[in-house]
PDB file of C-alpha atoms in Angstrom:
ATOM      1  CA  MET A 189     -14.696 -53.875 -44.014  1.00  0.00           C
ATOM      2  CA  ARG A 190     -13.337 -50.985 -45.407  1.00  0.00           C
ATOM      3  CA  MET A 191     -16.526 -49.480 -45.018  1.00  0.00           C
ATOM      4  CA  PHE A 192     -16.232 -50.588 -41.488  1.00  0.00           C
ATOM      5  CA  SER A 193     -12.621 -49.025 -41.411  1.00  0.00           C
ATOM      6  CA  GLY A 194     -13.674 -45.757 -42.503  1.00  0.00           C
ATOM      7  CA  PHE A 195     -16.870 -44.779 -39.814  1.00  0.00           C
ATOM      8  CA  LEU A 196     -13.856 -46.070 -37.247  1.00  0.00           C
ATOM      9  CA  SER A 197     -11.554 -43.403 -38.577  1.00  0.00           C
ATOM     10  CA  GLY A 198     -14.540 -40.822 -38.695  1.00  0.00           C
ATOM     11  CA  LEU A 199     -15.381 -41.910 -35.369  1.00  0.00           C
ATOM     12  CA  SER A 200     -12.146 -41.152 -34.487  1.00  0.00           C
ATOM     13  CA  LEU A 201     -11.756 -37.941 -35.729  1.00  0.00           C
ATOM     14  CA  ALA A 202     -14.959 -37.109 -33.905  1.00  0.00           C
ATOM     15  CA  LEU A 203     -13.731 -37.739 -30.697  1.00  0.00           C
ATOM     16  CA  ALA A 204     -10.749 -36.068 -31.243  1.00  0.00           C
ATOM     17  CA  LEU A 205     -11.950 -33.099 -31.755  1.00  0.00           C
ATOM     18  CA  ALA A 206     -14.939 -33.019 -29.117  1.00  0.00           C
ATOM     19  CA  LEU A 207     -12.189 -33.760 -26.854  1.00  0.00           C
ATOM     20  CA  HIS A 208      -9.678 -30.957 -28.019  1.00  0.00           C
ATOM     21  CA  ASP A 209     -13.034 -28.523 -27.758  1.00  0.00           C
ATOM     22  CA  GLY A 210     -13.633 -29.411 -24.022  1.00  0.00           C
ATOM     23  CA  ALA A 211      -9.996 -29.066 -23.549  1.00  0.00           C
ATOM     24  CA  THR A 212     -10.518 -25.166 -25.116  1.00  0.00           C
ATOM     25  CA  ALA A 213     -13.782 -24.830 -23.005  1.00  0.00           C
ATOM     26  CA  HIS A 214     -11.963 -26.000 -19.715  1.00  0.00           C
ATOM     27  CA  ALA A 215      -8.937 -24.156 -20.480  1.00  0.00           C
ATOM     28  CA  ALA A 216      -7.347 -21.635 -17.378  1.00  0.00           C
ATOM     29  CA  ALA A 217      -8.468 -18.206 -17.678  1.00  0.00           C
ATOM     30  CA  PRO A 218      -6.044 -15.749 -19.631  1.00  0.00           C
ATOM     31  CA  ASP A 219      -4.144 -13.820 -16.366  1.00  0.00           C
ATOM     32  CA  THR A 220      -6.098 -10.763 -15.915  1.00  0.00           C
ATOM     33  CA  VAL A 221      -8.202  -9.025 -13.322  1.00  0.00           C
ATOM     34  CA  ASP A 222      -9.551  -6.893 -16.189  1.00  0.00           C
ATOM     35  CA  PHE A 223     -13.499  -7.640 -16.843  1.00  0.00           C
ATOM     36  CA  ALA A 224     -13.913  -6.549 -20.277  1.00  0.00           C
ATOM     37  CA  ASP A 225     -10.644  -9.301 -21.286  1.00  0.00           C
ATOM     38  CA  LEU A 226     -12.845 -12.427 -20.310  1.00  0.00           C
ATOM     39  CA  THR A 227     -15.239 -13.421 -21.526  1.00  0.00           C
ATOM     40  CA  TRP A 228     -18.974 -14.573 -19.656  1.00  0.00           C
ATOM     41  CA  THR A 229     -18.190 -18.429 -19.169  1.00  0.00           C
ATOM     42  CA  GLU A 230     -14.581 -17.297 -17.585  1.00  0.00           C
ATOM     43  CA  ILE A 231     -16.367 -14.381 -15.461  1.00  0.00           C
ATOM     44  CA  ARG A 232     -19.205 -16.315 -14.402  1.00  0.00           C
ATOM     45  CA  ASP A 233     -15.916 -19.175 -13.779  1.00  0.00           C
ATOM     46  CA  ALA A 234     -14.478 -16.593 -11.111  1.00  0.00           C
ATOM     47  CA  ILE A 235     -17.801 -15.456  -9.119  1.00  0.00           C
ATOM     48  CA  HIS A 236     -17.820 -18.655  -8.505  1.00  0.00           C
ATOM     49  CA  GLY A 237     -14.313 -19.139  -7.467  1.00  0.00           C
ATOM     50  CA  GLY A 238     -14.362 -16.538  -5.491  1.00  0.00           C
ATOM     51  CA  ASP A 239     -13.720 -13.545  -7.501  1.00  0.00           C
ATOM     52  CA  THR A 240     -17.109 -12.140  -6.290  1.00  0.00           C
ATOM     53  CA  THR A 241     -15.664  -8.478  -5.031  1.00  0.00           C
ATOM     54  CA  ILE A 242     -15.568  -5.584  -8.665  1.00  0.00           C
ATOM     55  CA  ILE A 243     -13.550  -2.457  -8.300  1.00  0.00           C
ATOM     56  CA  ILE A 244     -15.755   0.869 -11.152  1.00  0.00           C
ATOM     57  CA  PRO A 245     -12.707   2.838 -11.009  1.00  0.00           C
ATOM     58  CA  VAL A 246     -13.957   6.169 -12.104  1.00  0.00           C
ATOM     59  CA  GLY A 247     -12.260   8.798 -13.997  1.00  0.00           C
ATOM     60  CA  GLY A 248     -12.671  11.434 -15.735  1.00  0.00           C
ATOM     61  CA  THR A 249     -11.849  13.296 -19.104  1.00  0.00           C
ATOM     62  CA  GLU A 250     -10.863  17.086 -18.325  1.00  0.00           C
ATOM     63  CA  GLN A 251      -7.676  19.813 -19.411  1.00  0.00           C
ATOM     64  CA  SER A 252      -4.495  18.999 -17.363  1.00  0.00           C
ATOM     65  CA  GLY A 253      -3.090  22.204 -18.660  1.00  0.00           C
ATOM     66  CA  PRO A 254      -0.992  22.132 -21.820  1.00  0.00           C
ATOM     67  CA  TYR A 255       1.485  19.494 -20.249  1.00  0.00           C
ATOM     68  CA  ILE A 256      -0.270  15.871 -19.507  1.00  0.00           C
ATOM     69  CA  ALA A 257      -2.701  14.204 -21.924  1.00  0.00           C
ATOM     70  CA  VAL A 258      -6.518  14.941 -20.882  1.00  0.00           C
ATOM     71  CA  GLY A 259      -6.629  10.812 -20.218  1.00  0.00           C
ATOM     72  CA  LYS A 260      -5.734  11.359 -17.098  1.00  0.00           C
ATOM     73  CA  HIS A 261      -7.642   9.800 -14.840  1.00  0.00           C
ATOM     74  CA  ASP A 262      -9.167   6.665 -17.052  1.00  0.00           C
ATOM     75  CA  VAL A 263      -5.415   6.080 -17.724  1.00  0.00           C
ATOM     76  CA  ARG A 264      -4.247   6.264 -14.109  1.00  0.00           C
ATOM     77  CA  ALA A 265      -7.664   4.968 -12.201  1.00  0.00           C
ATOM     78  CA  MET A 266      -7.313   1.678 -14.582  1.00  0.00           C
ATOM     79  CA  ILE A 267      -3.420   1.387 -13.729  1.00  0.00           C
ATOM     80  CA  LEU A 268      -4.789   2.364  -9.775  1.00  0.00           C
ATOM     81  CA  ALA A 269      -7.432  -0.102 -10.457  1.00  0.00           C
ATOM     82  CA  ARG A 270      -5.171  -3.537 -11.241  1.00  0.00           C
ATOM     83  CA  ARG A 271      -2.429  -3.027  -8.901  1.00  0.00           C
ATOM     84  CA  ILE A 272      -5.577  -2.551  -5.828  1.00  0.00           C
ATOM     85  CA  ALA A 273      -7.527  -5.485  -7.409  1.00  0.00           C
ATOM     86  CA  ARG A 274      -4.468  -7.966  -7.771  1.00  0.00           C
ATOM     87  CA  ASP A 275      -2.701  -6.945  -3.414  1.00  0.00           C
ATOM     88  CA  ALA A 276      -6.557  -7.278  -2.207  1.00  0.00           C
ATOM     89  CA  GLY A 277      -6.969 -10.797  -3.919  1.00  0.00           C
ATOM     90  CA  HIS A 278     -10.119 -12.272  -5.513  1.00  0.00           C
ATOM     91  CA  THR A 279     -11.038  -8.734  -7.375  1.00  0.00           C
ATOM     92  CA  LEU A 280     -11.428  -7.709 -10.911  1.00  0.00           C
ATOM     93  CA  VAL A 281     -11.768  -4.602 -12.947  1.00  0.00           C
ATOM     94  CA  ALA A 282     -14.324  -2.967 -14.629  1.00  0.00           C
ATOM     95  CA  PRO A 283     -14.775  -0.737 -17.795  1.00  0.00           C
ATOM     96  CA  VAL A 284     -13.039   2.883 -16.710  1.00  0.00           C
ATOM     97  CA  VAL A 285     -16.076   5.365 -16.682  1.00  0.00           C
ATOM     98  CA  ALA A 286     -14.697   8.123 -18.462  1.00  0.00           C
ATOM     99  CA  TYR A 287     -17.767  10.247 -18.023  1.00  0.00           C
ATOM    100  CA  VAL A 288     -18.225  12.516 -15.547  1.00  0.00           C
ATOM    101  CA  PRO A 289     -18.966  16.098 -14.475  1.00  0.00           C
ATOM    102  CA  GLU A 290     -16.437  18.088 -15.178  1.00  0.00           C
ATOM    103  CA  GLY A 291     -18.525  21.627 -14.998  1.00  0.00           C
ATOM    104  CA  GLY A 292     -21.492  23.351 -16.505  1.00  0.00           C
ATOM    105  CA  THR A 293     -21.788  23.554 -20.935  1.00  0.00           C
ATOM    106  CA  SER A 294     -23.794  27.444 -20.463  1.00  0.00           C
ATOM    107  CA  PRO A 295     -22.094  28.539 -19.289  1.00  0.00           C
ATOM    108  CA  ARG A 296     -19.270  27.123 -19.588  1.00  0.00           C
ATOM    109  CA  THR A 297     -17.747  26.585 -16.471  1.00  0.00           C
ATOM    110  CA  SER A 298     -14.156  24.376 -14.273  1.00  0.00           C
ATOM    111  CA  HIS A 299     -12.303  22.904 -16.705  1.00  0.00           C
ATOM    112  CA  MET A 300     -15.335  23.042 -19.261  1.00  0.00           C
ATOM    113  CA  ARG A 301     -14.074  26.711 -19.527  1.00  0.00           C
ATOM    114  CA  PHE A 302     -10.889  24.595 -22.058  1.00  0.00           C
ATOM    115  CA  PRO A 303     -11.311  22.502 -24.951  1.00  0.00           C
ATOM    116  CA  GLY A 304     -10.610  18.607 -24.094  1.00  0.00           C
ATOM    117  CA  THR A 305     -12.623  17.899 -21.217  1.00  0.00           C
ATOM    118  CA  ILE A 306     -16.320  16.229 -21.463  1.00  0.00           C
ATOM    119  CA  SER A 307     -18.708  16.702 -18.658  1.00  0.00           C
ATOM    120  CA  ILE A 308     -22.142  14.670 -18.103  1.00  0.00           C
ATOM    121  CA  ALA A 309     -24.614  15.524 -15.636  1.00  0.00           C
ATOM    122  CA  PRO A 310     -23.949  14.565 -11.863  1.00  0.00           C
ATOM    123  CA  ALA A 311     -27.608  13.427 -11.793  1.00  0.00           C
ATOM    124  CA  THR A 312     -26.718  11.213 -15.065  1.00  0.00           C
ATOM    125  CA  PHE A 313     -23.493  10.194 -13.596  1.00  0.00           C
ATOM    126  CA  ARG A 314     -24.556   8.651 -10.259  1.00  0.00           C
ATOM    127  CA  ALA A 315     -27.669   6.785 -12.291  1.00  0.00           C
ATOM    128  CA  LEU A 316     -24.932   5.438 -14.641  1.00  0.00           C
ATOM    129  CA  LEU A 317     -22.993   4.405 -11.567  1.00  0.00           C
ATOM    130  CA  SER A 318     -25.740   3.271  -9.908  1.00  0.00           C
ATOM    131  CA  ASP A 319     -26.867   0.653 -13.172  1.00  0.00           C
ATOM    132  CA  ALA A 320     -23.331  -0.676 -13.817  1.00  0.00           C
ATOM    133  CA  ALA A 321     -23.348  -1.414  -9.698  1.00  0.00           C
ATOM    134  CA  GLU A 322     -26.513  -3.418 -10.333  1.00  0.00           C
ATOM    135  CA  SER A 323     -25.419  -5.101 -12.893  1.00  0.00           C
ATOM    136  CA  PHE A 324     -22.647  -6.686 -11.309  1.00  0.00           C
ATOM    137  CA  ARG A 325     -25.278  -7.424  -8.263  1.00  0.00           C
ATOM    138  CA  VAL A 326     -27.472  -9.269 -10.423  1.00  0.00           C
ATOM    139  CA  GLN A 327     -25.011 -12.020 -12.628  1.00  0.00           C
ATOM    140  CA  GLY A 328     -23.414 -12.717  -9.025  1.00  0.00           C
ATOM    141  CA  PHE A 329     -20.762 -10.146  -7.637  1.00  0.00           C
ATOM    142  CA  ARG A 330     -21.308  -9.552  -3.710  1.00  0.00           C
ATOM    143  CA  ARG A 331     -19.403  -6.600  -3.715  1.00  0.00           C
ATOM    144  CA  VAL A 332     -18.509  -3.634  -5.841  1.00  0.00           C
ATOM    145  CA  VAL A 333     -15.856  -1.010  -4.909  1.00  0.00           C
ATOM    146  CA  LEU A 334     -15.571   2.992  -6.218  1.00  0.00           C
ATOM    147  CA  ILE A 335     -12.629   3.802  -6.806  1.00  0.00           C
ATOM    148  CA  GLY A 336     -12.450   8.290  -8.179  1.00  0.00           C
ATOM    149  CA  ASP A 337      -9.599   9.316  -9.433  1.00  0.00           C
ATOM    150  CA  HIS A 338     -11.109  12.718  -8.958  1.00  0.00           C
ATOM    151  CA  GLY A 339     -12.004  15.360  -7.002  1.00  0.00           C
ATOM    152  CA  GLY A 340     -15.738  17.119  -8.161  1.00  0.00           C
ATOM    153  CA  TYR A 341     -17.405  13.877  -8.173  1.00  0.00           C
ATOM    154  CA  GLN A 342     -16.322  12.303  -4.663  1.00  0.00           C
ATOM    155  CA  LYS A 343     -19.573  13.682  -3.381  1.00  0.00           C
ATOM    156  CA  ASP A 344     -21.772  11.455  -5.916  1.00  0.00           C
ATOM    157  CA  LEU A 345     -20.219   8.640  -5.770  1.00  0.00           C
ATOM    158  CA  ARG A 346     -20.723   8.754  -1.565  1.00  0.00           C
ATOM    159  CA  THR A 347     -24.477   9.183  -2.657  1.00  0.00           C
ATOM    160  CA  VAL A 348     -24.437   6.499  -5.014  1.00  0.00           C
ATOM    161  CA  ALA A 349     -22.980   4.244  -2.396  1.00  0.00           C
ATOM    162  CA  ASP A 350     -25.292   5.613   0.020  1.00  0.00           C
ATOM    163  CA  THR A 351     -28.177   4.406  -1.680  1.00  0.00           C
ATOM    164  CA  LEU A 352     -27.647   1.472  -3.176  1.00  0.00           C
ATOM    165  CA  ASN A 353     -26.706   0.351   0.281  1.00  0.00           C
ATOM    166  CA  ARG A 354     -30.338   1.392   0.998  1.00  0.00           C
ATOM    167  CA  ARG A 355     -31.638  -0.391  -1.469  1.00  0.00           C
ATOM    168  CA  TRP A 356     -29.186  -3.969  -1.577  1.00  0.00           C
ATOM    169  CA  GLN A 357     -30.319  -3.970   1.972  1.00  0.00           C
ATOM    170  CA  GLY A 358     -30.848  -8.909   2.695  1.00  0.00           C
ATOM    171  CA  GLN A 359     -29.644  -9.062  -0.642  1.00  0.00           C
ATOM    172  CA  GLY A 360     -26.225 -10.076  -0.695  1.00  0.00           C
ATOM    173  CA  ALA A 361     -24.221  -7.293  -1.876  1.00  0.00           C
ATOM    174  CA  HIS A 362     -22.977  -3.652  -1.308  1.00  0.00           C
ATOM    175  CA  VAL A 363     -21.284  -0.758  -2.604  1.00  0.00           C
ATOM    176  CA  LEU A 364     -17.338   0.540  -0.793  1.00  0.00           C
ATOM    177  CA  TYR A 365     -16.871   3.569  -1.738  1.00  0.00           C
ATOM    178  CA  VAL A 366     -12.883   4.135  -1.246  1.00  0.00           C
ATOM    179  CA  ALA A 367     -12.552   7.706  -0.407  1.00  0.00           C
ATOM    180  CA  GLY A 368      -8.640   7.209   0.832  1.00  0.00           C
ATOM    181  CA  TYR A 369      -7.906   6.453  -2.872  1.00  0.00           C
ATOM    182  CA  TYR A 370      -8.346  10.226  -3.575  1.00  0.00           C
ATOM    183  CA  ASP A 371      -7.610  11.854  -0.281  1.00  0.00           C
ATOM    184  CA  VAL A 372      -3.955  10.644  -0.087  1.00  0.00           C
ATOM    185  CA  VAL A 373      -2.932  12.668  -3.314  1.00  0.00           C
ATOM    186  CA  PRO A 374      -3.981  16.387  -1.501  1.00  0.00           C
ATOM    187  CA  GLY A 375      -3.672  14.685   1.638  1.00  0.00           C
ATOM    188  CA  ALA A 376      -0.864  12.468   3.120  1.00  0.00           C
ATOM    189  CA  TYR A 377       1.059  12.431  -0.759  1.00  0.00           C
ATOM    190  CA  ALA A 378       0.627  16.448  -0.955  1.00  0.00           C
ATOM    191  CA  THR A 379       2.318  16.335   2.994  1.00  0.00           C
ATOM    192  CA  TRP A 380       5.125  13.495   1.688  1.00  0.00           C
ATOM    193  CA  LEU A 381       5.833  16.095  -0.330  1.00  0.00           C
ATOM    194  CA  ARG A 382       6.126  19.270   1.331  1.00  0.00           C
ATOM    195  CA  GLN A 383       8.541  17.775   3.635  1.00  0.00           C
ATOM    196  CA  HIS A 384      10.435  16.227   1.178  1.00  0.00           C
ATOM    197  CA  GLY A 385      11.569  19.463  -0.128  1.00  0.00           C
ATOM    198  CA  HIS A 386       8.760  20.870  -2.604  1.00  0.00           C
ATOM    199  CA  ALA A 387       5.888  22.079  -0.617  1.00  0.00           C
ATOM    200  CA  ALA A 388       6.082  25.476  -2.980  1.00  0.00           C
ATOM    201  CA  GLU A 389       5.275  22.791  -5.998  1.00  0.00           C
ATOM    202  CA  VAL A 390       2.581  21.860  -4.766  1.00  0.00           C
ATOM    203  CA  GLY A 391      -1.007  22.669  -5.754  1.00  0.00           C
ATOM    204  CA  MET A 392      -4.360  21.875  -6.817  1.00  0.00           C
ATOM    205  CA  HIS A 393      -4.943  20.782 -10.428  1.00  0.00           C
ATOM    206  CA  ALA A 394      -2.027  19.850 -13.396  1.00  0.00           C
ATOM    207  CA  ASP A 395       0.425  20.977 -10.424  1.00  0.00           C
ATOM    208  CA  LEU A 396       4.203  18.819  -9.079  1.00  0.00           C
ATOM    209  CA  SER A 397       1.679  15.429  -7.465  1.00  0.00           C
ATOM    210  CA  ASP A 398      -0.266  15.597 -10.398  1.00  0.00           C
ATOM    211  CA  THR A 399       2.549  15.475 -13.440  1.00  0.00           C
ATOM    212  CA  SER A 400       4.887  13.423 -10.880  1.00  0.00           C
ATOM    213  CA  LEU A 401       1.739  10.483 -11.420  1.00  0.00           C
ATOM    214  CA  MET A 402       1.659  10.297 -14.201  1.00  0.00           C
ATOM    215  CA  LEU A 403       5.324  10.139 -15.010  1.00  0.00           C
ATOM    216  CA  ALA A 404       5.571   6.819 -12.710  1.00  0.00           C
ATOM    217  CA  LEU A 405       2.117   5.161 -14.442  1.00  0.00           C
ATOM    218  CA  ASP A 406       1.887   6.047 -18.017  1.00  0.00           C
ATOM    219  CA  PRO A 407       5.178   9.297 -18.556  1.00  0.00           C
ATOM    220  CA  ASP A 408       3.928   8.826 -22.960  1.00  0.00           C
ATOM    221  CA  LEU A 409       0.798  11.138 -22.069  1.00  0.00           C
ATOM    222  CA  VAL A 410       3.532  13.565 -20.378  1.00  0.00           C
ATOM    223  CA  ARG A 411       4.883  16.517 -22.751  1.00  0.00           C
ATOM    224  CA  THR A 412       7.942  16.734 -20.970  1.00  0.00           C
ATOM    225  CA  GLN A 413      10.678  18.382 -23.099  1.00  0.00           C
ATOM    226  CA  ALA A 414       7.630  20.871 -23.195  1.00  0.00           C
ATOM    227  CA  LEU A 415       7.702  21.198 -19.735  1.00  0.00           C
ATOM    228  CA  ARG A 416      11.357  21.530 -19.011  1.00  0.00           C
ATOM    229  CA  ALA A 417      11.762  23.908 -21.142  1.00  0.00           C
ATOM    230  CA  ALA A 418       9.322  25.904 -19.693  1.00  0.00           C
ATOM    231  CA  SER A 419       8.250  28.768 -17.819  1.00  0.00           C
ATOM    232  CA  LEU A 420       5.750  28.705 -14.180  1.00  0.00           C
ATOM    233  CA  PRO A 421       2.414  27.759 -15.747  1.00  0.00           C
ATOM    234  CA  THR A 422      -1.072  29.708 -15.030  1.00  0.00           C
ATOM    235  CA  ALA A 423      -4.339  29.359 -14.178  1.00  0.00           C
ATOM    236  CA  ALA A 424      -4.947  30.343 -17.163  1.00  0.00           C
ATOM    237  CA  GLN A 425      -3.303  27.968 -19.253  1.00  0.00           C
ATOM    238  CA  GLY A 426      -4.978  25.578 -16.673  1.00  0.00           C
ATOM    239  CA  VAL A 427      -2.292  24.511 -13.669  1.00  0.00           C
ATOM    240  CA  TYR A 428      -4.223  25.667 -10.819  1.00  0.00           C
ATOM    241  CA  GLY A 429      -0.978  26.469  -8.063  1.00  0.00           C
ATOM    242  CA  GLY A 430       2.524  24.875  -7.512  1.00  0.00           C
ATOM    243  CA  ASP A 431       5.089  24.444  -9.664  1.00  0.00           C
ATOM    244  CA  PRO A 432       4.832  20.980 -12.333  1.00  0.00           C
ATOM    245  CA  ARG A 433       8.516  21.328 -13.922  1.00  0.00           C
ATOM    246  CA  GLN A 434      10.111  19.394 -11.258  1.00  0.00           C
ATOM    247  CA  ALA A 435       7.962  16.343 -11.247  1.00  0.00           C
ATOM    248  CA  SER A 436       9.623  13.015 -11.828  1.00  0.00           C
ATOM    249  CA  ALA A 437       8.309   9.461 -11.160  1.00  0.00           C
ATOM    250  CA  ALA A 438       9.851   8.792  -8.267  1.00  0.00           C
ATOM    251  CA  LEU A 439       7.908  11.372  -6.592  1.00  0.00           C
ATOM    252  CA  GLY A 440       4.631  10.042  -8.609  1.00  0.00           C
ATOM    253  CA  GLN A 441       5.417   6.553  -7.224  1.00  0.00           C
ATOM    254  CA  ALA A 442       5.022   7.458  -3.559  1.00  0.00           C
ATOM    255  CA  GLY A 443       2.029   9.096  -4.543  1.00  0.00           C
ATOM    256  CA  ALA A 444       0.744   5.643  -6.343  1.00  0.00           C
ATOM    257  CA  SER A 445       2.472   3.303  -3.793  1.00  0.00           C
ATOM    258  CA  MET A 446       0.400   5.759  -1.347  1.00  0.00           C
ATOM    259  CA  GLN A 447      -3.373   5.345  -3.613  1.00  0.00           C
ATOM    260  CA  VAL A 448      -3.082   1.193  -3.820  1.00  0.00           C
ATOM    261  CA  ALA A 449      -2.609   1.009   0.040  1.00  0.00           C
ATOM    262  CA  ALA A 450      -5.176   2.893   1.137  1.00  0.00           C
ATOM    263  CA  ALA A 451      -7.554   1.357  -1.058  1.00  0.00           C
ATOM    264  CA  VAL A 452      -6.762  -2.068  -0.251  1.00  0.00           C
ATOM    265  CA  ALA A 453      -6.633  -1.411   3.370  1.00  0.00           C
ATOM    266  CA  ALA A 454      -9.938   0.086   2.821  1.00  0.00           C
ATOM    267  CA  MET A 455     -11.308  -3.181   1.023  1.00  0.00           C
ATOM    268  CA  GLN A 456      -9.652  -5.457   3.702  1.00  0.00           C
ATOM    269  CA  HIS A 457     -11.480  -3.212   6.341  1.00  0.00           C
ATOM    270  CA  ASP A 458     -15.032  -3.032   4.851  1.00  0.00           C
ATOM    271  CA  PRO A 459     -17.348  -1.489   7.428  1.00  0.00           C
ATOM    272  CA  THR A 460     -19.702  -2.137   4.830  1.00  0.00           C
ATOM    273  CA  GLY A 461     -20.631  -5.747   4.815  1.00  0.00           C
ATOM    274  CA  GLN A 462     -19.469  -8.753   5.204  1.00  0.00           C
ATOM    275  CA  ASN A 463     -16.182  -9.091   3.564  1.00  0.00           C
ATOM    276  CA  PRO A 464     -16.670 -11.747   1.206  1.00  0.00           C
ATOM    277  CA  HIS A 465     -13.352 -13.159   0.780  1.00  0.00           C
TER     278      HIS A 465
END
């Protein structure tokens, strides 16, 4: 009898452990849109549940003058991609692409003239994006969205989208390149800043708009105290036009909201193929 009682106790324990393991396996996935924060089974279940769009946020590691950290584009692209994914719905966000074309190395050109910049060849960049997009397609994502935070490679993003859309015809998947995400910054956002009394402060790089966006999204990457005390930065310091010294988080929030709205609208009115939602 004692042996039978022990057997029942062992059986009860085994059942309890099995039920616990089953509950753990089917626990709700964490509240995140980050692909990299999910397990493979959570990603599988998300795709089966309709999360068939994935954003590839493209950043870039480059000098941005003496007052903004070189990871500016990477951080901004990731933060805004998360906002876009949540607003659009049924969307995950891939790890940010930090290695992009930023200029030549021999001779050193563009941002590569400064320390703090990492550059890869345009062909390497396009191949990287194409391979990443293909890996998402084969696991069940039906739409790959490309957003880029830096102007120099926008043509490459378009080329990748066009090439893959031709290759993927009839396979139930497509690539959406969202030009409007970047175009807002030198376009509608720059216009908005000029209309609000900042015409002379708008430049091309590391200017008022660039610095304000960074202050809005991750102020720790801006050397604010040094910036406020600085004389007008010059191109020799990596600041191309304008004046960043009056930048503010409030000004940056306006631009960030424009970028998110432009991307969500492009996804909702996707001309590339059938909206998977």
